[in-house]
Amino acid sequence: MINIQSPIVSREQFAEISGIPLSGVDRLINKGHIPVVRYTERKSFVNVALLTTQCLAEAQKQENLHNAMQQHKRGNKR
């Protein structure tokens, strides 16, 4: 498990932590897949706190969908 002490990190730090090349991080930021806090037009930081919240919400959504499908399957077997 990775323990990040700050709610935001530089793009370079995020690349190192995640194992994604910096160019890949920049592409994901430009596509809106990684939330950032922009300080200037050229300087931005990855919003790790928001990204974590988004990932946890997506995981919960996937778990709920899986559970609903399992319940539906059990209901059709009767």
Tab-separated table of N, CA and C in Angstrom:
chain	number	residue	atom	x	y	z
A	1	MET	N	0.839	-1.169	0.000
A	1	MET	CA	0.000	0.000	0.000
A	1	MET	C	0.887	1.237	0.000
A	2	ILE	N	0.504	2.232	-0.765
A	2	ILE	CA	1.245	3.483	-0.855
A	2	ILE	C	0.629	4.471	0.121
A	3	ASN	N	1.462	5.112	0.911
A	3	ASN	CA	0.993	6.101	1.870
A	3	ASN	C	1.443	7.478	1.397
A	4	ILE	N	0.499	8.294	0.960
A	4	ILE	CA	0.800	9.634	0.475
A	4	ILE	C	0.385	10.625	1.552
A	5	GLN	N	1.294	11.501	1.938
A	5	GLN	CA	1.072	12.417	3.049
A	5	GLN	C	0.375	13.716	2.643
A	6	SER	N	0.218	13.974	1.366
A	6	SER	CA	-0.342	15.238	0.906
A	6	SER	C	-1.525	14.979	-0.019
A	7	PRO	N	-2.537	15.850	0.012
A	7	PRO	CA	-3.681	15.656	-0.884
A	7	PRO	C	-3.348	15.977	-2.339
A	8	ILE	N	-2.236	16.679	-2.568
A	8	ILE	CA	-1.786	16.955	-3.932
A	8	ILE	C	-0.305	16.616	-4.050
A	9	VAL	N	0.087	16.178	-5.247
A	9	VAL	CA	1.497	15.894	-5.530
A	9	VAL	C	1.812	16.423	-6.918
A	10	SER	N	3.086	16.658	-7.170
A	10	SER	CA	3.481	17.111	-8.507
A	10	SER	C	3.226	15.997	-9.521
A	11	ARG	N	3.156	16.389	-10.778
A	11	ARG	CA	2.976	15.399	-11.851
A	11	ARG	C	4.129	14.399	-11.829
A	12	GLU	N	5.328	14.902	-11.574
A	12	GLU	CA	6.511	14.042	-11.540
A	12	GLU	C	6.432	13.047	-10.378
A	13	GLN	N	6.015	13.531	-9.212
A	13	GLN	CA	5.867	12.636	-8.063
A	13	GLN	C	4.800	11.581	-8.348
A	14	PHE	N	3.692	11.987	-8.960
A	14	PHE	CA	2.626	11.034	-9.263
A	14	PHE	C	3.115	9.979	-10.246
A	15	ALA	N	3.891	10.398	-11.228
A	15	ALA	CA	4.450	9.439	-12.195
A	15	ALA	C	5.318	8.411	-11.482
A	16	GLU	N	6.143	8.888	-10.572
A	16	GLU	CA	7.022	7.979	-9.829
A	16	GLU	C	6.232	7.033	-8.935
A	17	ILE	N	5.249	7.576	-8.218
A	17	ILE	CA	4.440	6.766	-7.299
A	17	ILE	C	3.622	5.720	-8.046
A	18	SER	N	3.020	6.136	-9.166
A	18	SER	CA	2.106	5.252	-9.891
A	18	SER	C	2.808	4.311	-10.851
A	19	GLY	N	4.040	4.653	-11.227
A	19	GLY	CA	4.744	3.835	-12.212
A	19	GLY	C	4.344	4.147	-13.640
A	20	ILE	N	3.577	5.209	-13.823
A	20	ILE	CA	3.168	5.645	-15.157
A	20	ILE	C	4.192	6.663	-15.640
A	21	PRO	N	4.684	6.527	-16.858
A	21	PRO	CA	5.628	7.528	-17.359
A	21	PRO	C	4.996	8.926	-17.328
A	22	LEU	N	5.814	9.949	-17.153
A	22	LEU	CA	5.314	11.319	-17.079
A	22	LEU	C	4.483	11.675	-18.311
A	23	SER	N	4.903	11.210	-19.474
A	23	SER	CA	4.132	11.492	-20.693
A	23	SER	C	2.739	10.867	-20.607
A	24	GLY	N	2.642	9.696	-19.996
A	24	GLY	CA	1.339	9.049	-19.811
A	24	GLY	C	0.482	9.791	-18.809
A	25	VAL	N	1.106	10.280	-17.734
A	25	VAL	CA	0.382	11.080	-16.743
A	25	VAL	C	-0.173	12.324	-17.417
A	26	ASP	N	0.655	12.995	-18.219
A	26	ASP	CA	0.202	14.200	-18.918
A	26	ASP	C	-0.965	13.896	-19.862
A	27	ARG	N	-0.907	12.767	-20.565
A	27	ARG	CA	-2.022	12.391	-21.455
A	27	ARG	C	-3.295	12.156	-20.649
A	28	LEU	N	-3.178	11.448	-19.529
A	28	LEU	CA	-4.355	11.169	-18.699
A	28	LEU	C	-4.920	12.452	-18.094
A	29	ILE	N	-4.058	13.387	-17.749
A	29	ILE	CA	-4.520	14.683	-17.256
A	29	ILE	C	-5.258	15.426	-18.365
A	30	ASN	N	-4.669	15.457	-19.547
A	30	ASN	CA	-5.292	16.174	-20.671
A	30	ASN	C	-6.633	15.579	-21.069
A	31	LYS	N	-6.796	14.279	-20.879
A	31	LYS	CA	-8.072	13.617	-21.184
A	31	LYS	C	-9.075	13.746	-20.048
A	32	GLY	N	-8.642	14.292	-18.911
A	32	GLY	CA	-9.532	14.484	-17.774
A	32	GLY	C	-9.659	13.274	-16.866
A	33	HIS	N	-8.785	12.282	-17.031
A	33	HIS	CA	-8.847	11.069	-16.213
A	33	HIS	C	-8.144	11.211	-14.871
A	34	ILE	N	-7.248	12.176	-14.766
A	34	ILE	CA	-6.552	12.448	-13.513
A	34	ILE	C	-6.864	13.891	-13.134
A	35	PRO	N	-7.493	14.107	-11.977
A	35	PRO	CA	-7.841	15.476	-11.582
A	35	PRO	C	-6.606	16.247	-11.114
A	36	VAL	N	-6.570	17.518	-11.463
A	36	VAL	CA	-5.440	18.359	-11.085
A	36	VAL	C	-5.925	19.657	-10.456
A	37	VAL	N	-5.012	20.269	-9.731
A	37	VAL	CA	-5.179	21.624	-9.219
A	37	VAL	C	-4.187	22.464	-10.015
A	38	ARG	N	-4.698	23.427	-10.769
A	38	ARG	CA	-3.822	24.267	-11.591
A	38	ARG	C	-3.478	25.543	-10.832
A	39	TYR	N	-2.174	25.805	-10.718
A	39	TYR	CA	-1.712	27.025	-10.061
A	39	TYR	C	-1.384	28.095	-11.084
A	40	THR	N	-0.835	27.686	-12.194
A	40	THR	CA	-0.572	28.590	-13.312
A	40	THR	C	-0.912	27.813	-14.570
A	41	GLU	N	-0.807	28.450	-15.706
A	41	GLU	CA	-1.086	27.753	-16.962
A	41	GLU	C	-0.136	26.574	-17.164
A	42	ARG	N	1.080	26.707	-16.654
A	42	ARG	CA	2.091	25.654	-16.856
A	42	ARG	C	2.299	24.750	-15.647
A	43	LYS	N	1.839	25.152	-14.476
A	43	LYS	CA	2.116	24.377	-13.260
A	43	LYS	C	0.822	23.820	-12.687
A	44	SER	N	0.780	22.502	-12.568
A	44	SER	CA	-0.388	21.847	-11.975
A	44	SER	C	0.079	20.706	-11.085
A	45	PHE	N	-0.774	20.343	-10.151
A	45	PHE	CA	-0.502	19.253	-9.226
A	45	PHE	C	-1.635	18.245	-9.305
A	46	VAL	N	-1.308	16.975	-9.193
A	46	VAL	CA	-2.327	15.930	-9.212
A	46	VAL	C	-3.078	15.970	-7.883
A	47	ASN	N	-4.397	16.009	-7.972
A	47	ASN	CA	-5.257	16.018	-6.787
A	47	ASN	C	-5.485	14.563	-6.371
A	48	VAL	N	-4.578	14.046	-5.560
A	48	VAL	CA	-4.621	12.645	-5.139
A	48	VAL	C	-5.855	12.381	-4.279
A	49	ALA	N	-6.237	13.356	-3.457
A	49	ALA	CA	-7.410	13.184	-2.599
A	49	ALA	C	-8.663	12.963	-3.444
A	50	LEU	N	-8.862	13.786	-4.469
A	50	LEU	CA	-10.039	13.631	-5.332
A	50	LEU	C	-9.947	12.346	-6.148
A	51	LEU	N	-8.773	12.031	-6.656
A	51	LEU	CA	-8.599	10.799	-7.434
A	51	LEU	C	-8.925	9.577	-6.583
A	52	THR	N	-8.484	9.572	-5.329
A	52	THR	CA	-8.784	8.466	-4.419
A	52	THR	C	-10.286	8.338	-4.200
A	53	THR	N	-10.946	9.465	-3.975
A	53	THR	CA	-12.398	9.462	-3.781
A	53	THR	C	-13.108	8.924	-5.016
A	54	GLN	N	-12.678	9.359	-6.193
A	54	GLN	CA	-13.282	8.886	-7.441
A	54	GLN	C	-13.074	7.387	-7.625
A	55	CYS	N	-11.886	6.902	-7.322
A	55	CYS	CA	-11.592	5.476	-7.469
A	55	CYS	C	-12.423	4.640	-6.497
A	56	LEU	N	-12.540	5.108	-5.266
A	56	LEU	CA	-13.347	4.382	-4.283
A	56	LEU	C	-14.820	4.356	-4.683
A	57	ALA	N	-15.326	5.467	-5.207
A	57	ALA	CA	-16.718	5.518	-5.660
A	57	ALA	C	-16.933	4.569	-6.831
A	58	GLU	N	-15.992	4.519	-7.755
A	58	GLU	CA	-16.103	3.614	-8.906
A	58	GLU	C	-16.044	2.164	-8.451
A	59	ALA	N	-15.183	1.856	-7.504
A	59	ALA	CA	-15.099	0.492	-6.982
A	59	ALA	C	-16.412	0.091	-6.311
A	60	GLN	N	-17.013	1.006	-5.570
A	60	GLN	CA	-18.296	0.725	-4.920
A	60	GLN	C	-19.384	0.505	-5.958
A	61	LYS	N	-19.374	1.304	-7.013
A	61	LYS	CA	-20.350	1.153	-8.087
A	61	LYS	C	-20.208	-0.215	-8.753
A	62	GLN	N	-18.961	-0.620	-9.012
A	62	GLN	CA	-18.711	-1.925	-9.627
A	62	GLN	C	-19.154	-3.062	-8.711
A	63	GLU	N	-18.897	-2.924	-7.416
A	63	GLU	CA	-19.309	-3.945	-6.455
A	63	GLU	C	-20.830	-4.046	-6.399
A	64	ASN	N	-21.511	-2.907	-6.401
A	64	ASN	CA	-22.976	-2.904	-6.388
A	64	ASN	C	-23.537	-3.567	-7.641
A	65	LEU	N	-22.938	-3.277	-8.790
A	65	LEU	CA	-23.375	-3.889	-10.042
A	65	LEU	C	-23.168	-5.402	-9.996
A	66	HIS	N	-22.002	-5.825	-9.503
A	66	HIS	CA	-21.715	-7.255	-9.389
A	66	HIS	C	-22.736	-7.942	-8.477
A	67	ASN	N	-23.008	-7.318	-7.329
A	67	ASN	CA	-23.979	-7.901	-6.390
A	67	ASN	C	-25.370	-7.976	-6.999
A	68	ALA	N	-25.769	-6.955	-7.726
A	68	ALA	CA	-27.082	-6.958	-8.370
A	68	ALA	C	-27.171	-8.066	-9.417
A	69	MET	N	-26.091	-8.263	-10.162
A	69	MET	CA	-26.089	-9.326	-11.176
A	69	MET	C	-26.161	-10.698	-10.516
A	70	GLN	N	-25.456	-10.872	-9.396
A	70	GLN	CA	-25.497	-12.144	-8.684
A	70	GLN	C	-26.897	-12.423	-8.144
A	71	GLN	N	-27.542	-11.409	-7.595
A	71	GLN	CA	-28.906	-11.570	-7.101
A	71	GLN	C	-29.862	-11.900	-8.226
A	72	HIS	N	-29.678	-11.264	-9.369
A	72	HIS	CA	-30.529	-11.538	-10.531
A	72	HIS	C	-30.353	-12.993	-10.991
A	73	LYS	N	-29.111	-13.459	-11.040
A	73	LYS	CA	-28.851	-14.837	-11.435
A	73	LYS	C	-29.502	-15.820	-10.477
A	74	ARG	N	-29.387	-15.549	-9.166
A	74	ARG	CA	-30.019	-16.429	-8.181
A	74	ARG	C	-31.532	-16.413	-8.319
A	75	GLY	N	-32.086	-15.264	-8.642
A	75	GLY	CA	-33.534	-15.145	-8.803
A	75	GLY	C	-34.033	-15.908	-10.019
A	76	ASN	N	-33.238	-15.991	-11.067
A	76	ASN	CA	-33.630	-16.719	-12.290
A	76	ASN	C	-33.514	-18.224	-12.131
A	77	LYS	N	-32.775	-18.691	-11.141
A	77	LYS	CA	-32.602	-20.136	-10.942
A	77	LYS	C	-33.788	-20.758	-10.232
A	78	ARG	N	-34.618	-19.931	-9.648
A	78	ARG	CA	-35.760	-20.465	-8.885
A	78	ARG	C	-36.891	-20.845	-9.774
